[in-house]
Amino acid sequence: QKEVEQDPGPLSVPEGAIVSLNCTYSNSAFQYFMWYRQYSRKGPELLMYTYSSGNKEDGRFTAQVDKSSKYISLFIRDSQPSDSATYLCAMSASGNTPLVFGKGTRLSVIA
Amino acid sequence: SAVISQKPSRDICQRGTSLTIQCQVDSQVTMMFWYRQQPGQSLTLIATANQGSEATYESGFVIDKFPISRPNLTFSTLTVSNMSPEDSSIYLCSVDDPLSEKLFFGSGTQLSVL
């Protein structure tokens, strides 16, 4: 079993839809959870950063962490064509240990 | 957040040659990282480059194949040596921003080996 599992998609939704992106993980030591957005031919851009369990909201984006289930989610409300990108989850056990990434989910928001 | 400039942005190289990728940061950072992103795969850490010491390589990556330099706190290079088509990938430089303690990435180098 890989440390981090993420469905690669592709996921196609109509503009305005609520998007749910998910990752599961196996390492119970993970404490730091991140979501990156990567546009084509660009480097990953940090979108959300969460420590331990709980929810974090930033505009149209909400990150959820459920450590008991080893499951994290990113919700995008009122999705826009500009949200079309690959979304990568990443996590680490501490601030000094390397991030472990999911494979990324390719999202297309259709106008 | 730190601003990271990486070049070249893309290159097409012949088998057996080497390519050096440069990474410049607009502020001093302690730790710089080099990642590889192969199609359909997770980002994989190649090595951690610390100023003043040898780079630390992850399992499966060796210095002879991926020599790294870190001459100061704002610059690093990664060389992909004796390239083969299997080295075709995106190579990404990243840094730990000292203020936010979050990881930021350069725009990547798309390498194709013929």
PDB file of C-alpha atoms in Angstrom:
ATOM      1  CA  GLN A   1       0.000   0.000   0.000  1.00  0.00           C
ATOM      2  CA  LYS A   2       1.355   3.391  -0.970  1.00  0.00           C
ATOM      3  CA  GLU A   3       1.735   5.948   1.809  1.00  0.00           C
ATOM      4  CA  VAL A   4      -0.612   8.386   0.080  1.00  0.00           C
ATOM      5  CA  GLU A   5      -3.380   7.417  -2.324  1.00  0.00           C
ATOM      6  CA  GLN A   6      -5.109   9.916  -4.574  1.00  0.00           C
ATOM      7  CA  ASP A   7      -7.466   9.225  -7.443  1.00  0.00           C
ATOM      8  CA  PRO A   8      -5.829  10.734 -10.549  1.00  0.00           C
ATOM      9  CA  GLY A   9      -9.147  11.422 -12.263  1.00  0.00           C
ATOM     10  CA  PRO A  10      -9.666  13.164 -14.581  1.00  0.00           C
ATOM     11  CA  LEU A  11     -12.621  14.834 -12.931  1.00  0.00           C
ATOM     12  CA  SER A  12     -14.872  17.024 -15.067  1.00  0.00           C
ATOM     13  CA  VAL A  13     -17.563  19.237 -13.535  1.00  0.00           C
ATOM     14  CA  PRO A  14     -19.792  22.077 -14.747  1.00  0.00           C
ATOM     15  CA  GLU A  15     -19.070  25.621 -13.660  1.00  0.00           C
ATOM     16  CA  GLY A  16     -20.620  26.398 -10.280  1.00  0.00           C
ATOM     17  CA  ALA A  17     -20.472  22.819  -9.012  1.00  0.00           C
ATOM     18  CA  ILE A  18     -19.033  21.822  -5.657  1.00  0.00           C
ATOM     19  CA  VAL A  19     -15.879  19.782  -6.131  1.00  0.00           C
ATOM     20  CA  SER A  20     -14.627  17.222  -3.636  1.00  0.00           C
ATOM     21  CA  LEU A  21     -11.041  16.004  -3.870  1.00  0.00           C
ATOM     22  CA  ASN A  22      -9.706  13.356  -1.524  1.00  0.00           C
ATOM     23  CA  CYS A  23      -6.613  11.539  -0.342  1.00  0.00           C
ATOM     24  CA  THR A  24      -6.109   8.632   1.983  1.00  0.00           C
ATOM     25  CA  TYR A  25      -2.908   7.796   3.784  1.00  0.00           C
ATOM     26  CA  SER A  26      -1.448   4.983   5.821  1.00  0.00           C
ATOM     27  CA  ASN A  27       1.141   6.684   8.052  1.00  0.00           C
ATOM     28  CA  SER A  28      -0.516   7.666  11.336  1.00  0.00           C
ATOM     29  CA  ALA A  29       2.466   9.912  12.132  1.00  0.00           C
ATOM     30  CA  PHE A  30       1.437  12.471   9.515  1.00  0.00           C
ATOM     31  CA  GLN A  31       0.498  15.748  11.213  1.00  0.00           C
ATOM     32  CA  TYR A  32       0.864  18.358   8.475  1.00  0.00           C
ATOM     33  CA  PHE A  33      -1.453  18.291   5.493  1.00  0.00           C
ATOM     34  CA  MET A  34      -1.329  20.409   2.405  1.00  0.00           C
ATOM     35  CA  TRP A  35      -3.073  20.883  -0.888  1.00  0.00           C
ATOM     36  CA  TYR A  36      -1.201  22.188  -3.893  1.00  0.00           C
ATOM     37  CA  ARG A  37      -2.640  23.387  -7.187  1.00  0.00           C
ATOM     38  CA  GLN A  38      -0.597  22.908 -10.333  1.00  0.00           C
ATOM     39  CA  TYR A  39      -1.467  24.524 -13.623  1.00  0.00           C
ATOM     40  CA  SER A  40      -0.097  23.062 -16.816  1.00  0.00           C
ATOM     41  CA  ARG A  41       3.622  23.800 -17.252  1.00  0.00           C
ATOM     42  CA  LYS A  42       3.830  25.439 -13.845  1.00  0.00           C
ATOM     43  CA  GLY A  43       5.193  24.387 -10.479  1.00  0.00           C
ATOM     44  CA  PRO A  44       2.843  23.401  -7.644  1.00  0.00           C
ATOM     45  CA  GLU A  45       1.342  26.327  -5.735  1.00  0.00           C
ATOM     46  CA  LEU A  46       0.446  25.951  -2.060  1.00  0.00           C
ATOM     47  CA  LEU A  47      -3.306  26.280  -1.679  1.00  0.00           C
ATOM     48  CA  MET A  48      -4.175  25.070   1.811  1.00  0.00           C
ATOM     49  CA  TYR A  49      -2.152  24.119   4.879  1.00  0.00           C
ATOM     50  CA  THR A  50      -3.608  22.298   7.866  1.00  0.00           C
ATOM     51  CA  TYR A  51      -2.063  21.007  11.035  1.00  0.00           C
ATOM     52  CA  SER A  52      -3.595  17.925  12.653  1.00  0.00           C
ATOM     53  CA  SER A  53      -7.347  17.328  12.416  1.00  0.00           C
ATOM     54  CA  GLY A  54     -10.150  19.711  11.658  1.00  0.00           C
ATOM     55  CA  ASN A  55     -11.343  22.084   8.985  1.00  0.00           C
ATOM     56  CA  LYS A  56      -9.827  25.151   7.428  1.00  0.00           C
ATOM     57  CA  GLU A  57     -11.620  27.534   5.123  1.00  0.00           C
ATOM     58  CA  ASP A  58     -10.173  30.078   2.728  1.00  0.00           C
ATOM     59  CA  GLY A  59     -12.626  31.722   0.387  1.00  0.00           C
ATOM     60  CA  ARG A  60     -14.172  29.062  -1.842  1.00  0.00           C
ATOM     61  CA  PHE A  61     -11.788  26.395  -0.555  1.00  0.00           C
ATOM     62  CA  THR A  62     -12.232  24.192   2.506  1.00  0.00           C
ATOM     63  CA  ALA A  63      -9.705  21.619   3.666  1.00  0.00           C
ATOM     64  CA  GLN A  64     -10.758  18.836   6.006  1.00  0.00           C
ATOM     65  CA  VAL A  65      -8.581  16.374   7.882  1.00  0.00           C
ATOM     66  CA  ASP A  66      -9.925  13.264   9.571  1.00  0.00           C
ATOM     67  CA  LYS A  67      -6.966  11.608  11.242  1.00  0.00           C
ATOM     68  CA  SER A  68      -9.069   8.803  12.695  1.00  0.00           C
ATOM     69  CA  SER A  69      -9.945   7.697   9.165  1.00  0.00           C
ATOM     70  CA  LYS A  70      -6.622   8.802   7.646  1.00  0.00           C
ATOM     71  CA  TYR A  71      -8.560  10.806   5.105  1.00  0.00           C
ATOM     72  CA  ILE A  72      -8.231  14.370   3.884  1.00  0.00           C
ATOM     73  CA  SER A  73     -10.457  16.367   1.569  1.00  0.00           C
ATOM     74  CA  LEU A  74     -10.443  19.597  -0.359  1.00  0.00           C
ATOM     75  CA  PHE A  75     -13.780  21.156  -1.260  1.00  0.00           C
ATOM     76  CA  ILE A  76     -14.121  23.836  -3.897  1.00  0.00           C
ATOM     77  CA  ARG A  77     -17.395  25.770  -3.890  1.00  0.00           C
ATOM     78  CA  ASP A  78     -18.791  27.594  -6.894  1.00  0.00           C
ATOM     79  CA  SER A  79     -16.093  26.100  -9.098  1.00  0.00           C
ATOM     80  CA  GLN A  80     -14.758  28.235 -11.928  1.00  0.00           C
ATOM     81  CA  PRO A  81     -13.002  27.369 -15.196  1.00  0.00           C
ATOM     82  CA  SER A  82      -9.896  28.965 -13.680  1.00  0.00           C
ATOM     83  CA  ASP A  83      -9.910  26.180 -11.076  1.00  0.00           C
ATOM     84  CA  SER A  84      -9.037  23.710 -13.845  1.00  0.00           C
ATOM     85  CA  ALA A  85      -5.706  22.282 -12.751  1.00  0.00           C
ATOM     86  CA  THR A  86      -4.116  19.296 -11.089  1.00  0.00           C
ATOM     87  CA  TYR A  87      -4.562  19.201  -7.316  1.00  0.00           C
ATOM     88  CA  LEU A  88      -1.948  17.405  -5.248  1.00  0.00           C
ATOM     89  CA  CYS A  89      -2.265  16.450  -1.625  1.00  0.00           C
ATOM     90  CA  ALA A  90       0.881  16.338   0.462  1.00  0.00           C
ATOM     91  CA  MET A  91       1.647  15.479   4.045  1.00  0.00           C
ATOM     92  CA  SER A  92       4.472  15.058   6.512  1.00  0.00           C
ATOM     93  CA  ALA A  93       5.068  13.889  10.047  1.00  0.00           C
ATOM     94  CA  SER A  94       6.917  17.014  11.146  1.00  0.00           C
ATOM     95  CA  GLY A  95       8.231  20.281   9.836  1.00  0.00           C
ATOM     96  CA  ASN A  96      11.620  18.680   9.300  1.00  0.00           C
ATOM     97  CA  THR A  97      10.594  15.590   7.385  1.00  0.00           C
ATOM     98  CA  PRO A  98      10.067  15.476   3.625  1.00  0.00           C
ATOM     99  CA  LEU A  99       6.593  15.860   2.199  1.00  0.00           C
ATOM    100  CA  VAL A 100       4.930  12.788   0.728  1.00  0.00           C
ATOM    101  CA  PHE A 101       2.745  13.635  -2.236  1.00  0.00           C
ATOM    102  CA  GLY A 102      -0.255  12.027  -3.843  1.00  0.00           C
ATOM    103  CA  LYS A 103      -0.238  11.559  -7.607  1.00  0.00           C
ATOM    104  CA  GLY A 104      -2.587  14.465  -8.112  1.00  0.00           C
ATOM    105  CA  THR A 105      -6.158  14.727  -9.418  1.00  0.00           C
ATOM    106  CA  ARG A 106      -6.713  16.491 -12.721  1.00  0.00           C
ATOM    107  CA  LEU A 107      -9.782  18.711 -12.532  1.00  0.00           C
ATOM    108  CA  SER A 108     -11.587  20.348 -15.437  1.00  0.00           C
ATOM    109  CA  VAL A 109     -14.348  22.889 -14.788  1.00  0.00           C
ATOM    110  CA  ILE A 110     -16.468  23.331 -17.884  1.00  0.00           C
ATOM    111  CA  ALA A 111     -18.075  26.716 -18.574  1.00  0.00           C
TER     112      ALA A 111
ATOM    113  CA  SER B   1       6.338  33.727   0.099  1.00  0.00           C
ATOM    114  CA  ALA B   2       9.732  33.131  -1.490  1.00  0.00           C
ATOM    115  CA  VAL B   3      10.052  33.814  -5.216  1.00  0.00           C
ATOM    116  CA  ILE B   4      11.860  31.003  -6.990  1.00  0.00           C
ATOM    117  CA  SER B   5      13.327  31.295 -10.479  1.00  0.00           C
ATOM    118  CA  GLN B   6      14.229  28.080 -12.225  1.00  0.00           C
ATOM    119  CA  LYS B   7      15.868  27.665 -15.594  1.00  0.00           C
ATOM    120  CA  PRO B   8      15.785  26.372 -18.201  1.00  0.00           C
ATOM    121  CA  SER B   9      12.023  25.995 -18.277  1.00  0.00           C
ATOM    122  CA  ARG B  10      12.327  23.186 -20.796  1.00  0.00           C
ATOM    123  CA  ASP B  11      14.974  21.419 -22.826  1.00  0.00           C
ATOM    124  CA  ILE B  12      15.325  18.580 -25.268  1.00  0.00           C
ATOM    125  CA  CYS B  13      18.563  16.667 -24.870  1.00  0.00           C
ATOM    126  CA  GLN B  14      20.377  13.819 -26.504  1.00  0.00           C
ATOM    127  CA  ARG B  15      21.001  10.540 -24.765  1.00  0.00           C
ATOM    128  CA  GLY B  16      24.342  10.450 -22.931  1.00  0.00           C
ATOM    129  CA  THR B  17      24.599  14.203 -22.375  1.00  0.00           C
ATOM    130  CA  SER B  18      24.157  16.169 -19.147  1.00  0.00           C
ATOM    131  CA  LEU B  19      21.918  19.093 -18.242  1.00  0.00           C
ATOM    132  CA  THR B  20      22.350  21.513 -15.358  1.00  0.00           C
ATOM    133  CA  ILE B  21      19.238  23.120 -13.914  1.00  0.00           C
ATOM    134  CA  GLN B  22      19.547  26.332 -11.931  1.00  0.00           C
ATOM    135  CA  CYS B  23      17.411  27.516  -9.056  1.00  0.00           C
ATOM    136  CA  GLN B  24      17.575  31.065  -7.687  1.00  0.00           C
ATOM    137  CA  VAL B  25      15.627  32.282  -4.657  1.00  0.00           C
ATOM    138  CA  ASP B  26      14.952  35.909  -3.796  1.00  0.00           C
ATOM    139  CA  SER B  27      15.749  35.420  -0.108  1.00  0.00           C
ATOM    140  CA  GLN B  28      18.157  33.378   1.950  1.00  0.00           C
ATOM    141  CA  VAL B  29      16.867  29.918   2.774  1.00  0.00           C
ATOM    142  CA  THR B  30      18.456  27.120   4.717  1.00  0.00           C
ATOM    143  CA  MET B  31      17.007  24.170   2.892  1.00  0.00           C
ATOM    144  CA  MET B  32      16.463  23.710  -0.827  1.00  0.00           C
ATOM    145  CA  PHE B  33      14.980  20.591  -2.333  1.00  0.00           C
ATOM    146  CA  TRP B  34      14.973  18.963  -5.752  1.00  0.00           C
ATOM    147  CA  TYR B  35      11.977  16.929  -6.864  1.00  0.00           C
ATOM    148  CA  ARG B  36      11.168  14.875  -9.920  1.00  0.00           C
ATOM    149  CA  GLN B  37       7.656  14.678 -11.334  1.00  0.00           C
ATOM    150  CA  GLN B  38       7.203  11.886 -13.820  1.00  0.00           C
ATOM    151  CA  PRO B  39       3.990  11.607 -15.862  1.00  0.00           C
ATOM    152  CA  GLY B  40       1.232  10.050 -13.801  1.00  0.00           C
ATOM    153  CA  GLN B  41       3.471   9.780 -10.741  1.00  0.00           C
ATOM    154  CA  SER B  42       3.795  11.550  -7.426  1.00  0.00           C
ATOM    155  CA  LEU B  43       6.392  14.207  -6.875  1.00  0.00           C
ATOM    156  CA  THR B  44       9.447  12.355  -5.691  1.00  0.00           C
ATOM    157  CA  LEU B  45      12.149  13.975  -3.595  1.00  0.00           C
ATOM    158  CA  ILE B  46      15.583  13.536  -5.173  1.00  0.00           C
ATOM    159  CA  ALA B  47      17.724  15.271  -2.582  1.00  0.00           C
ATOM    160  CA  THR B  48      17.988  18.016  -0.008  1.00  0.00           C
ATOM    161  CA  ALA B  49      20.627  20.649  -0.694  1.00  0.00           C
ATOM    162  CA  ASN B  50      22.082  22.405   2.332  1.00  0.00           C
ATOM    163  CA  GLN B  51      24.562  25.222   2.041  1.00  0.00           C
ATOM    164  CA  GLY B  52      28.016  24.267   3.205  1.00  0.00           C
ATOM    165  CA  SER B  53      27.516  20.523   3.193  1.00  0.00           C
ATOM    166  CA  GLU B  54      26.928  17.717   0.755  1.00  0.00           C
ATOM    167  CA  ALA B  55      23.429  17.102  -0.453  1.00  0.00           C
ATOM    168  CA  THR B  56      21.398  14.349   1.165  1.00  0.00           C
ATOM    169  CA  TYR B  57      19.983  11.924  -1.393  1.00  0.00           C
ATOM    170  CA  GLU B  58      16.822   9.883  -1.082  1.00  0.00           C
ATOM    171  CA  SER B  59      16.712   6.178  -1.708  1.00  0.00           C
ATOM    172  CA  GLY B  60      17.066   5.427  -5.399  1.00  0.00           C
ATOM    173  CA  PHE B  61      19.010   8.587  -6.241  1.00  0.00           C
ATOM    174  CA  VAL B  62      22.796   8.864  -6.287  1.00  0.00           C
ATOM    175  CA  ILE B  63      25.247  11.719  -6.461  1.00  0.00           C
ATOM    176  CA  ASP B  64      26.960  10.460  -9.605  1.00  0.00           C
ATOM    177  CA  LYS B  65      23.698  10.665 -11.511  1.00  0.00           C
ATOM    178  CA  PHE B  66      22.294  13.824  -9.901  1.00  0.00           C
ATOM    179  CA  PRO B  67      25.162  15.987  -8.616  1.00  0.00           C
ATOM    180  CA  ILE B  68      23.958  19.031  -6.720  1.00  0.00           C
ATOM    181  CA  SER B  69      25.698  22.253  -5.843  1.00  0.00           C
ATOM    182  CA  ARG B  70      24.669  24.754  -3.164  1.00  0.00           C
ATOM    183  CA  PRO B  71      27.262  27.529  -3.177  1.00  0.00           C
ATOM    184  CA  ASN B  72      25.214  29.990  -1.090  1.00  0.00           C
ATOM    185  CA  LEU B  73      21.875  30.473   0.637  1.00  0.00           C
ATOM    186  CA  THR B  74      20.014  31.672  -2.476  1.00  0.00           C
ATOM    187  CA  PHE B  75      21.203  29.365  -5.251  1.00  0.00           C
ATOM    188  CA  SER B  76      21.431  25.698  -6.163  1.00  0.00           C
ATOM    189  CA  THR B  77      21.965  23.581  -9.244  1.00  0.00           C
ATOM    190  CA  LEU B  78      20.941  20.042 -10.118  1.00  0.00           C
ATOM    191  CA  THR B  79      22.733  18.211 -12.916  1.00  0.00           C
ATOM    192  CA  VAL B  80      21.132  15.256 -14.642  1.00  0.00           C
ATOM    193  CA  SER B  81      24.114  13.264 -15.899  1.00  0.00           C
ATOM    194  CA  ASN B  82      24.498  10.754 -18.707  1.00  0.00           C
ATOM    195  CA  MET B  83      20.857  11.114 -19.578  1.00  0.00           C
ATOM    196  CA  SER B  84      18.607   8.388 -20.929  1.00  0.00           C
ATOM    197  CA  PRO B  85      14.980   8.600 -22.106  1.00  0.00           C
ATOM    198  CA  GLU B  86      13.931   7.379 -18.626  1.00  0.00           C
ATOM    199  CA  ASP B  87      15.149  10.713 -17.241  1.00  0.00           C
ATOM    200  CA  SER B  88      12.468  12.559 -19.200  1.00  0.00           C
ATOM    201  CA  SER B  89      10.492  14.284 -16.499  1.00  0.00           C
ATOM    202  CA  ILE B  90       9.742  17.582 -14.827  1.00  0.00           C
ATOM    203  CA  TYR B  91      12.375  18.618 -12.320  1.00  0.00           C
ATOM    204  CA  LEU B  92      11.325  21.027  -9.597  1.00  0.00           C
ATOM    205  CA  CYS B  93      13.268  23.138  -7.163  1.00  0.00           C
ATOM    206  CA  SER B  94      11.586  23.976  -3.876  1.00  0.00           C
ATOM    207  CA  VAL B  95      12.431  25.848  -0.704  1.00  0.00           C
ATOM    208  CA  ASP B  96      11.283  25.974   2.868  1.00  0.00           C
ATOM    209  CA  ASP B  97      10.180  29.561   3.367  1.00  0.00           C
ATOM    210  CA  PRO B  98      11.793  30.583   6.676  1.00  0.00           C
ATOM    211  CA  LEU B  99       8.929  32.884   7.655  1.00  0.00           C
ATOM    212  CA  SER B 100       5.965  30.597   6.989  1.00  0.00           C
ATOM    213  CA  GLU B 101       7.819  27.260   7.233  1.00  0.00           C
ATOM    214  CA  LYS B 102       5.932  26.133   4.156  1.00  0.00           C
ATOM    215  CA  LEU B 103       7.260  24.566   1.009  1.00  0.00           C
ATOM    216  CA  PHE B 104       7.229  26.596  -2.196  1.00  0.00           C
ATOM    217  CA  PHE B 105       8.114  25.480  -5.703  1.00  0.00           C
ATOM    218  CA  GLY B 106       9.758  26.904  -8.767  1.00  0.00           C
ATOM    219  CA  SER B 107       8.003  26.604 -12.107  1.00  0.00           C
ATOM    220  CA  GLY B 108       9.910  23.476 -13.060  1.00  0.00           C
ATOM    221  CA  THR B 109      12.117  22.256 -15.897  1.00  0.00           C
ATOM    222  CA  GLN B 110      10.487  20.018 -18.482  1.00  0.00           C
ATOM    223  CA  LEU B 111      13.227  17.685 -19.704  1.00  0.00           C
ATOM    224  CA  SER B 112      12.855  15.436 -22.726  1.00  0.00           C
ATOM    225  CA  VAL B 113      15.648  13.002 -23.578  1.00  0.00           C
ATOM    226  CA  LEU B 114      15.779  11.568 -27.077  1.00  0.00           C
TER     227      LEU B 114
END
